[in-house]
Coordinates of C-alpha atoms and ligand atoms in Angstrom, one line a residue:
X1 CA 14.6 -27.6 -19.7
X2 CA 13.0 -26.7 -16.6
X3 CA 9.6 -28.1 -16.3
X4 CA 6.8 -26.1 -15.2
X5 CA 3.9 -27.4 -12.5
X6 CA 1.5 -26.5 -15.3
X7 CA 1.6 -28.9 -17.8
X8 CA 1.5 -27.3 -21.7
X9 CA 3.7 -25.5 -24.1
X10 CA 4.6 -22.2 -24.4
X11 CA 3.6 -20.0 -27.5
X12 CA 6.5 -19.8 -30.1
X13 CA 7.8 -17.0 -30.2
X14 CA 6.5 -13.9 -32.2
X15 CA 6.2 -10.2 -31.8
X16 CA 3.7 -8.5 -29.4
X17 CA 3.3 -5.8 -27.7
X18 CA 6.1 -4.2 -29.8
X19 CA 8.6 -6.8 -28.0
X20 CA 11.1 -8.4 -30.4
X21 CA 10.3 -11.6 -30.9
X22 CA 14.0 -13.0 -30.8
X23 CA 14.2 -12.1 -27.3
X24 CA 11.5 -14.0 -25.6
X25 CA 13.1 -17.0 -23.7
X26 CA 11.6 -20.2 -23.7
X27 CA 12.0 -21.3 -20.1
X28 CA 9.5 -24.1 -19.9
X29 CA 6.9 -26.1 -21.0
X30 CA 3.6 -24.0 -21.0
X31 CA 0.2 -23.6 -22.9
X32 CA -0.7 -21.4 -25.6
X33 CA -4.3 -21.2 -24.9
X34 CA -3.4 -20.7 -21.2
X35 CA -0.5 -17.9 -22.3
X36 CA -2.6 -16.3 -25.1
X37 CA 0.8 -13.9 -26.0
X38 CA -1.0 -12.7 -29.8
X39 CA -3.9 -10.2 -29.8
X40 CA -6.8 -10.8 -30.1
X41 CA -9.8 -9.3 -32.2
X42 CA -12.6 -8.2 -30.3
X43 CA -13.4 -4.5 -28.5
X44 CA -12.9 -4.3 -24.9
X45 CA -16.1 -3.9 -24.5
X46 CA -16.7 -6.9 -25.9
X47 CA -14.5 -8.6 -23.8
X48 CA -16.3 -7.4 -20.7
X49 CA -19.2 -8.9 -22.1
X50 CA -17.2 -11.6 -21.5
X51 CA -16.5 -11.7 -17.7
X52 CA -19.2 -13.6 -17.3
X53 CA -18.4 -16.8 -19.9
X54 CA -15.8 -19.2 -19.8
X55 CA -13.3 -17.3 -22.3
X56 CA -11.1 -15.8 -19.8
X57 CA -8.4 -15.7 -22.1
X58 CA -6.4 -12.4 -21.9
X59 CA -8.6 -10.8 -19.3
X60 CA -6.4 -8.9 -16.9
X61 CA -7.8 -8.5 -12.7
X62 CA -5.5 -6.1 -11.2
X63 CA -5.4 -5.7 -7.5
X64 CA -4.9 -2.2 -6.6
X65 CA -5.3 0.1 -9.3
X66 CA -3.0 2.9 -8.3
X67 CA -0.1 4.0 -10.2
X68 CA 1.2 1.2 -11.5
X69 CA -1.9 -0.6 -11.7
X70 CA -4.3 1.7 -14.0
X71 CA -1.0 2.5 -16.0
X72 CA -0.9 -0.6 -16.9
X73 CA -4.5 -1.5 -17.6
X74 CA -4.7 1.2 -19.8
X75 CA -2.0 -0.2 -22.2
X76 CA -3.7 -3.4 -21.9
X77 CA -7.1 -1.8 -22.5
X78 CA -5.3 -0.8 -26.4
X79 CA -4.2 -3.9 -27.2
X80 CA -8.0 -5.2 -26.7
X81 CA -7.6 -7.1 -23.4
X82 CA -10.3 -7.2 -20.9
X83 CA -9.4 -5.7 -17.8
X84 CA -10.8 -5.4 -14.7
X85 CA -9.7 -4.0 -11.6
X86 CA -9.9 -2.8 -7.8
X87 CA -9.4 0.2 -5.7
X88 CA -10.5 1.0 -2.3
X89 CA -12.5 4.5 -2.5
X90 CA -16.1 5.2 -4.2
X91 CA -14.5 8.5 -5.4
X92 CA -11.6 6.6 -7.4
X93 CA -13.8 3.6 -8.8
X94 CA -16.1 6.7 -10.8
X95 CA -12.4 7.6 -11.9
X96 CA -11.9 4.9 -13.1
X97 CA -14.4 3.7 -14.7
X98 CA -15.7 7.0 -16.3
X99 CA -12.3 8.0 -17.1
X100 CA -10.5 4.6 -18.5
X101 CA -13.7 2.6 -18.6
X102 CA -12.3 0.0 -16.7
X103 CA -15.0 -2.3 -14.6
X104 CA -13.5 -1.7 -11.3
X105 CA -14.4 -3.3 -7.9
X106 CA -14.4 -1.9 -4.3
X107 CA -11.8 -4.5 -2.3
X108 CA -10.7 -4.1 0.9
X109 CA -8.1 -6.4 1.4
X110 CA -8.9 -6.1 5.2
X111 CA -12.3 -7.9 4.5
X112 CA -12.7 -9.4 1.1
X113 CA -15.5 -9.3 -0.5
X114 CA -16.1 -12.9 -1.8
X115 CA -18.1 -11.2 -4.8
X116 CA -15.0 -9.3 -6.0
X117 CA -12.9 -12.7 -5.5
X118 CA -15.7 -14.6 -7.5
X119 CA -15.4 -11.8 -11.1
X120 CA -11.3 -12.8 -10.3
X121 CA -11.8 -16.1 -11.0
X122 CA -13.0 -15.3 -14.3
X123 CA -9.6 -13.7 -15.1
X124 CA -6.8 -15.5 -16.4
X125 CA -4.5 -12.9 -14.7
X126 CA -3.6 -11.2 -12.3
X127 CA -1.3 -8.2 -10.8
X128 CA -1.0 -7.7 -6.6
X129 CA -0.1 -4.0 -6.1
X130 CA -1.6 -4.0 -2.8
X131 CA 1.5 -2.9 -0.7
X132 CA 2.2 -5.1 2.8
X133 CA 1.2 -3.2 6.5
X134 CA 3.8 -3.0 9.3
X135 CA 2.1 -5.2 12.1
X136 CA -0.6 -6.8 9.7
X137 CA 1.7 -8.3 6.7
X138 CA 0.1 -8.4 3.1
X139 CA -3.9 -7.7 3.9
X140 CA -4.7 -10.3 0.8
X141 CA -2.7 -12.9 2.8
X142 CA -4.3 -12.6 6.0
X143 CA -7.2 -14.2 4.5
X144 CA -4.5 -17.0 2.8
X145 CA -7.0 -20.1 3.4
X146 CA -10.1 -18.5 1.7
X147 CA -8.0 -17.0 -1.3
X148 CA -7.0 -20.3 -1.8
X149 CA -10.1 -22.2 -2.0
X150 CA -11.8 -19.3 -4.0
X151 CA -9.0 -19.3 -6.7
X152 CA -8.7 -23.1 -6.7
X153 CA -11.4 -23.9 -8.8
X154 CA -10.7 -20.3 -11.1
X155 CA -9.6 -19.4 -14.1
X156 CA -6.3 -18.0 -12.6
X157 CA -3.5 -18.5 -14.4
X158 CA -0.8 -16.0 -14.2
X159 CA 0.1 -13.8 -11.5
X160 CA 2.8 -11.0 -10.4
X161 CA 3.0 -9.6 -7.4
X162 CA 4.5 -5.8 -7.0
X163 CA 7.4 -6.3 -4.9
X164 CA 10.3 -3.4 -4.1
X165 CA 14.6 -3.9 -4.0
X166 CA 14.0 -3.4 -0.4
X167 CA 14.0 -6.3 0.8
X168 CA 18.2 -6.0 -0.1
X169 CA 18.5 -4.0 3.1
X170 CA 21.8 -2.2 3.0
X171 CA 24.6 -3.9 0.6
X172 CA 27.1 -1.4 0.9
X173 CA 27.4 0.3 -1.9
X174 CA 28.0 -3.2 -4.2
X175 CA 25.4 -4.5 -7.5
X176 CA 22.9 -6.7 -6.0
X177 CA 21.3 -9.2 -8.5
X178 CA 18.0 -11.4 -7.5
X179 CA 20.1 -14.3 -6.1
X180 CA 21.7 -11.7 -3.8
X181 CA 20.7 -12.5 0.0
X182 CA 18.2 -10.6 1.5
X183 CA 18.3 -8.6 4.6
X184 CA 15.0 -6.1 5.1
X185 CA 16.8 -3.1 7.3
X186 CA 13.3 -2.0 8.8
X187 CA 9.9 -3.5 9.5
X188 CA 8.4 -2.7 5.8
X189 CA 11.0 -3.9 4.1
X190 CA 10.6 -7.4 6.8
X191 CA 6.6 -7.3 5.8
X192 CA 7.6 -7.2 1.7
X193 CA 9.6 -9.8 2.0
X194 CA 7.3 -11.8 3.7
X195 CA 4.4 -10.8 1.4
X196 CA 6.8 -12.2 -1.3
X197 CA 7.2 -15.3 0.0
X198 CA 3.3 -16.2 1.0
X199 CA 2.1 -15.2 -2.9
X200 CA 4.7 -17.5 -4.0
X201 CA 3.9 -20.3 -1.7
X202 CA 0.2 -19.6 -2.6
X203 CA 0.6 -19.4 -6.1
X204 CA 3.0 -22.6 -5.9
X205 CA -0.2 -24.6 -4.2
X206 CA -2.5 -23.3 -6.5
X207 CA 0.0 -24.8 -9.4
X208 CA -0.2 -21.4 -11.4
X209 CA 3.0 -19.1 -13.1
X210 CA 3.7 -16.7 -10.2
X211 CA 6.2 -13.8 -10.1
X212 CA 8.0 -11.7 -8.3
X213 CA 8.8 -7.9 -9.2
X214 CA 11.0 -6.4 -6.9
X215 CA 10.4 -2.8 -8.4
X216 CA 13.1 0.5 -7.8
X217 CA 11.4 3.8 -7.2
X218 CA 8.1 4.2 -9.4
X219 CA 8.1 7.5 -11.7
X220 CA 6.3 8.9 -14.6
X221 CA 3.4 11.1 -15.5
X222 CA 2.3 12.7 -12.8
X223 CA 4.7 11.1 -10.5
X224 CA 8.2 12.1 -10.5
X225 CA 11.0 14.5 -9.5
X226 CA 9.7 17.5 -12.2
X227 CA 6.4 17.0 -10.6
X228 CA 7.7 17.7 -7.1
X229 CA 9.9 20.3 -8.3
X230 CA 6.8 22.3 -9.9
X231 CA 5.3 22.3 -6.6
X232 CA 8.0 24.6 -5.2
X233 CA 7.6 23.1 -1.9
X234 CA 10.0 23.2 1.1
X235 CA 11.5 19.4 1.1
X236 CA 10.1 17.2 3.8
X237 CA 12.0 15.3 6.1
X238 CA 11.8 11.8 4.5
X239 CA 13.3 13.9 0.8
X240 CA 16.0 15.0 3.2
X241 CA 16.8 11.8 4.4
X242 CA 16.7 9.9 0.8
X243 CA 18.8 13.1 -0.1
X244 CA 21.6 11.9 1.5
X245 CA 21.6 8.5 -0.8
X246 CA 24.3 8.0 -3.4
X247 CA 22.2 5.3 -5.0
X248 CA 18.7 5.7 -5.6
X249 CA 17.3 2.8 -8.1
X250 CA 14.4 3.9 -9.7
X251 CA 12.4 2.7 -13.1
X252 CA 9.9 4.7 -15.2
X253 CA 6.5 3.1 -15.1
X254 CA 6.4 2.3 -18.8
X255 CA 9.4 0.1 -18.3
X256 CA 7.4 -1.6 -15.8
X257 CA 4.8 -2.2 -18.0
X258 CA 6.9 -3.6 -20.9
X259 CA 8.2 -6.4 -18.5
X260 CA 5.1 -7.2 -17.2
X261 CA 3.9 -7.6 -20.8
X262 CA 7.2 -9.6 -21.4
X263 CA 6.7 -11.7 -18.3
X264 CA 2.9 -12.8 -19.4
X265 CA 4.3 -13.9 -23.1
X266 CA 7.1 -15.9 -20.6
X267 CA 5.9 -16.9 -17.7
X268 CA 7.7 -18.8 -14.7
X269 CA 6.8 -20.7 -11.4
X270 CA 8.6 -18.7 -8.5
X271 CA 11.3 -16.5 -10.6
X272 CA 11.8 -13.0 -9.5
X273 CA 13.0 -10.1 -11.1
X274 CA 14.5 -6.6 -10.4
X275 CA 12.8 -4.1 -12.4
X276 CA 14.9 -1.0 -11.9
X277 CA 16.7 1.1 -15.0
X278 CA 20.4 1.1 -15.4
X279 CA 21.2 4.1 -13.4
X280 CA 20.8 4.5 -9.8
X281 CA 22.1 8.0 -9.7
X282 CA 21.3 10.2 -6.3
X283 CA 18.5 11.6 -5.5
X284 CA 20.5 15.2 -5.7
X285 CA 21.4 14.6 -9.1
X286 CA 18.2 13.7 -10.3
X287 CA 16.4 16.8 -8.7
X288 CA 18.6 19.4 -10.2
X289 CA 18.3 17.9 -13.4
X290 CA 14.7 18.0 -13.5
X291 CA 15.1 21.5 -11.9
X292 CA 17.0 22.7 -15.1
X293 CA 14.4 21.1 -17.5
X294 CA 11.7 22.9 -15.9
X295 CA 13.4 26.3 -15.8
X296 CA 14.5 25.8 -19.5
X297 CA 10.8 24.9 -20.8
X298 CA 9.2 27.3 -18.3
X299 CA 11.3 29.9 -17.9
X300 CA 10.8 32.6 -14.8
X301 CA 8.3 30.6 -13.1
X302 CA 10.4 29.0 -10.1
X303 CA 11.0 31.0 -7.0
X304 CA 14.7 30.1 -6.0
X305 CA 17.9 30.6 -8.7
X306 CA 18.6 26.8 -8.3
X307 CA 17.5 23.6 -6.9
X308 CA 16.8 23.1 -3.6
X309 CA 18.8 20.6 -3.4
X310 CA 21.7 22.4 -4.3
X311 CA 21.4 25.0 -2.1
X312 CA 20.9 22.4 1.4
X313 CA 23.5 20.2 2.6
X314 CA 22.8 16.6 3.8
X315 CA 24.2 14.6 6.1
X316 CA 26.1 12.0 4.2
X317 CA 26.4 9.7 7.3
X318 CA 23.9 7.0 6.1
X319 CA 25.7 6.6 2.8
X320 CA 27.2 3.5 1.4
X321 CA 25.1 1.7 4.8
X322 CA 21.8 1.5 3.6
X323 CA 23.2 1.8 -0.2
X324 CA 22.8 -0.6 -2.9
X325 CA 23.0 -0.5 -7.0
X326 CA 20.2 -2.8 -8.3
X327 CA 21.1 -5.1 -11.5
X328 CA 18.4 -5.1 -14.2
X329 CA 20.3 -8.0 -15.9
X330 CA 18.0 -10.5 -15.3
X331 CA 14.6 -9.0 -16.9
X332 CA 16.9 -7.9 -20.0
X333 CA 18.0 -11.5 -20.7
X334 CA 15.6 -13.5 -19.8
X335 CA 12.9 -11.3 -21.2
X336 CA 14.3 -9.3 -23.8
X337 CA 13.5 -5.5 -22.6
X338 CA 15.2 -3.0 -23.9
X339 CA 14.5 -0.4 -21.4
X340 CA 12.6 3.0 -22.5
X341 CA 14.7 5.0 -20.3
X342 CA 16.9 3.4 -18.9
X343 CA 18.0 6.8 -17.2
X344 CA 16.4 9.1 -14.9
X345 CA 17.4 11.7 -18.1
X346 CA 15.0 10.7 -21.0
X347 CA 12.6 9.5 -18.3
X348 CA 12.2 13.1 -16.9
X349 CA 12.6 14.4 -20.8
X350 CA 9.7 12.8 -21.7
X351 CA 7.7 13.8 -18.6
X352 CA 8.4 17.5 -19.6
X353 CA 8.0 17.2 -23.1
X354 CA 4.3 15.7 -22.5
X355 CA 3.7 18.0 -19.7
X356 CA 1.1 21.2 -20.0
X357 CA 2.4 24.2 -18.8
X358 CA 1.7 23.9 -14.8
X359 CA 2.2 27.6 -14.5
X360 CA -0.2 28.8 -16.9
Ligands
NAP401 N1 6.2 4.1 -5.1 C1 7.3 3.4 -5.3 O1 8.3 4.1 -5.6 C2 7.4 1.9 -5.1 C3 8.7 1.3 -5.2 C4 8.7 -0.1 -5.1 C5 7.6 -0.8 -4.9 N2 6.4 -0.2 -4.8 C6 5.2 -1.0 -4.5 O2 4.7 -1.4 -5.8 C7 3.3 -1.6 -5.8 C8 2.7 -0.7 -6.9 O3 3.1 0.7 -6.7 P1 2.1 1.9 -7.0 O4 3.0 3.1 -6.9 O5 1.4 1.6 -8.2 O6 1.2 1.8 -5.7 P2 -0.1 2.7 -5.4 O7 -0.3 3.7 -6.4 O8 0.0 3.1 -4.0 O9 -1.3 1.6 -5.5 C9 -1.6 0.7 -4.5 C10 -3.0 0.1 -4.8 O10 -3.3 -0.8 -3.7 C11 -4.6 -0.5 -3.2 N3 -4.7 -0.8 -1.8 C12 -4.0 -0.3 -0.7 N4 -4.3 -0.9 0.4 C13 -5.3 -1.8 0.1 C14 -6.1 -2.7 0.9 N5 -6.1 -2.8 2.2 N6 -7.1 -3.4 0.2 C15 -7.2 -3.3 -1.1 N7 -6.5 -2.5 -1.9 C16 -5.5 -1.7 -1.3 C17 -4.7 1.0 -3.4 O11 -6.1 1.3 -3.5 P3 -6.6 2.8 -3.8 O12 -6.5 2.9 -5.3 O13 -8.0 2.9 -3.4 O14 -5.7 3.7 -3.1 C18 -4.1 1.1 -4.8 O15 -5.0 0.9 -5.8 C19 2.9 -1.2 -4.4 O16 2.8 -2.3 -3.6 C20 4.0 -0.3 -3.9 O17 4.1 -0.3 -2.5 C21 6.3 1.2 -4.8

């Protein structure tokens, strides 16, 4: 068995977070007070009371609350973790906090604020969804040195950082899995792979469970193609371009979040996973589909007959270059996950079937 840097055992295996228990995989030696996978009694509130003691048991930090991030928390949040979190505008923080009643931070990663880094060290855990800057790299990383002498003595434990499939560059068409070679096609692809690489040498020197997420297009509530499709917009240049894909991988949030849950209950030094659903249908597809499911629950309210993306043609030069099919394999084996949608067709169902009538 392959033995982890940290030295303890991992919790046997039992149900949480509505993940079947006979899934989890026991990769390694690990601790169960360290990997605290059962829920805890105790209001979140009460947990926050917390932040300041030396319980940091199942107290979440996440780096970049956006999308992904406060999604996340919020599930988190109901099974009675304490999570706290960071975004960059005064205007989102209020969100935040008076919305979801998360304690959130103002961090720029650009100049850290040594107090914010201090309340992370109190955390167990922690998510980077911070995304890497063409000419600057990871903004957290630029400040490698410091991070690591802050988080040396902390509490830290766990951590994942938000990663994206790519850093596979073009594959031609053919199923990529994570031991696939890498080749970033464009400068932020170069940066994410680079990003990957520094929070897995950092987490490796600060001898705590690191992971890599290489996620497929983000969608849910609030974000996805019904959403854009609502707007009745003309498409933009860039929706043009990805038009033209015959592959598009792409996961719904809440698929995200049940292998993040997974990956805490199993944690690893250095392994990465592709977190993408089983279908990377195009982007044309995809769009009329959620065309049709708007015009059948709202009926009358869109402008044009059909999609948009019916009606345009698109080059089809790029395809099969830049084109790859993402495996999911990996995070369903060695985690378990049964994906929630693992097409783009009950993803965007249950968008719909959640969403208030936007032309009322
Ligand atoms: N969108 C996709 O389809 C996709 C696909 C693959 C991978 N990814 C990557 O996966 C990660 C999570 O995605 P997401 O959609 O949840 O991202 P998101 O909504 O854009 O959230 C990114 C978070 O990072 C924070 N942030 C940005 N620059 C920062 C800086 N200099 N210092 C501190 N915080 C900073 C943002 O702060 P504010 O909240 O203040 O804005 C936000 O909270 C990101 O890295 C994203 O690039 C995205």
């Amino acid at each position: 068995m392959e033995v982890c840097s940290i030295s303890a055992r991992l919790a046997p295996a039992k149900p949480i977070f509505g993940l079947n228990s006979r899934y989890l995989v026991r990769r390694r030696t690990l601790t169960t007070s360290y990997f605290p996978c059962r829920l805890r009694a105790g209001t979140a509130s009460q947990e926050n009371e917390k932040s300041e003691s030396s319980e940091p048991a199942n107290r979440m930090f996440v780096m970049g609350m956006g999308f992904v991030g406060s999604f996340f928390a919020l599930g988190l949040q109901s099974h009675e973790w304490g999570v706290s979190g960071s975004c960059t505008s005064l205007v989102k923080k209020k969100k935040l906090e008076e919305e979801m009643g998360f304690d959130v931070y103002l961090f720029n990663a650009n100049e850290p604020e040594l107090e914010v880094l201090n309340i992370l060290n109190h955390h167990m855990h922690l998510i980077v969804s911070v995304p890497p800057l063409v000419g600057i790299g990871d903004p957290m990383l630029q400040h490698e040195e410091l991070l690591k002498s802050m988080l040396m003595e902390g509490n830290l434990k766990w951590l994942c950082y938000l990663s994206s499939t790519s850093v596979y560059g073009n594959c031609g068409g053919m199923w990529v899995d994570e031991d696939y070679p890498v080749r970033p096609a464009n400068e932020k692809a170069k940066a994410r792979l680079a990003a990957e690489e520094g929070w897995l040498k950092l987490g490796h020197d600060l001898g705590i469970s690191t992971q890599i997420f290489r996620l497929g297009g983000i969608y849910g509530p609030g974000r996805s193609a019904a959403d854009t499709i609502i707007k009745q917009e003309p498409l933009s240049e860039l929706q043009r371009m990805r038009a033209s894909r015959q592959y598009t991988s792409r996961v719904h949030v809440a698929d995200i979040c049940q292998a993040l849950r997974a990956s805490i209950c199993n944690p690893s030094s250095g392994r990465i996973y592709n977190v993408v659903d089983d279908d990377p249908a195009p982007r044309i597809e995809v769009f009329s589909h959620a065309w049709d499911l708007v015009n059948r629950k709202w009926p009358g309210h869109m402008k044009q007959s059909v999609s948009p993306y019916m009606t345009e043609s698109f080059t089809t030069e790029s395809i099969c270059r830049g084109e790859k099919r993402v495996s999911n394999a990996r995070i369903k084996e060695e985690f378990g996950v049964r994906l929630l949608h693992p097409s783009y067709k009950s993803g965007l169902k249950s968008i719909i079937d959640h969403m208030d009538n936007p032309f009322s």
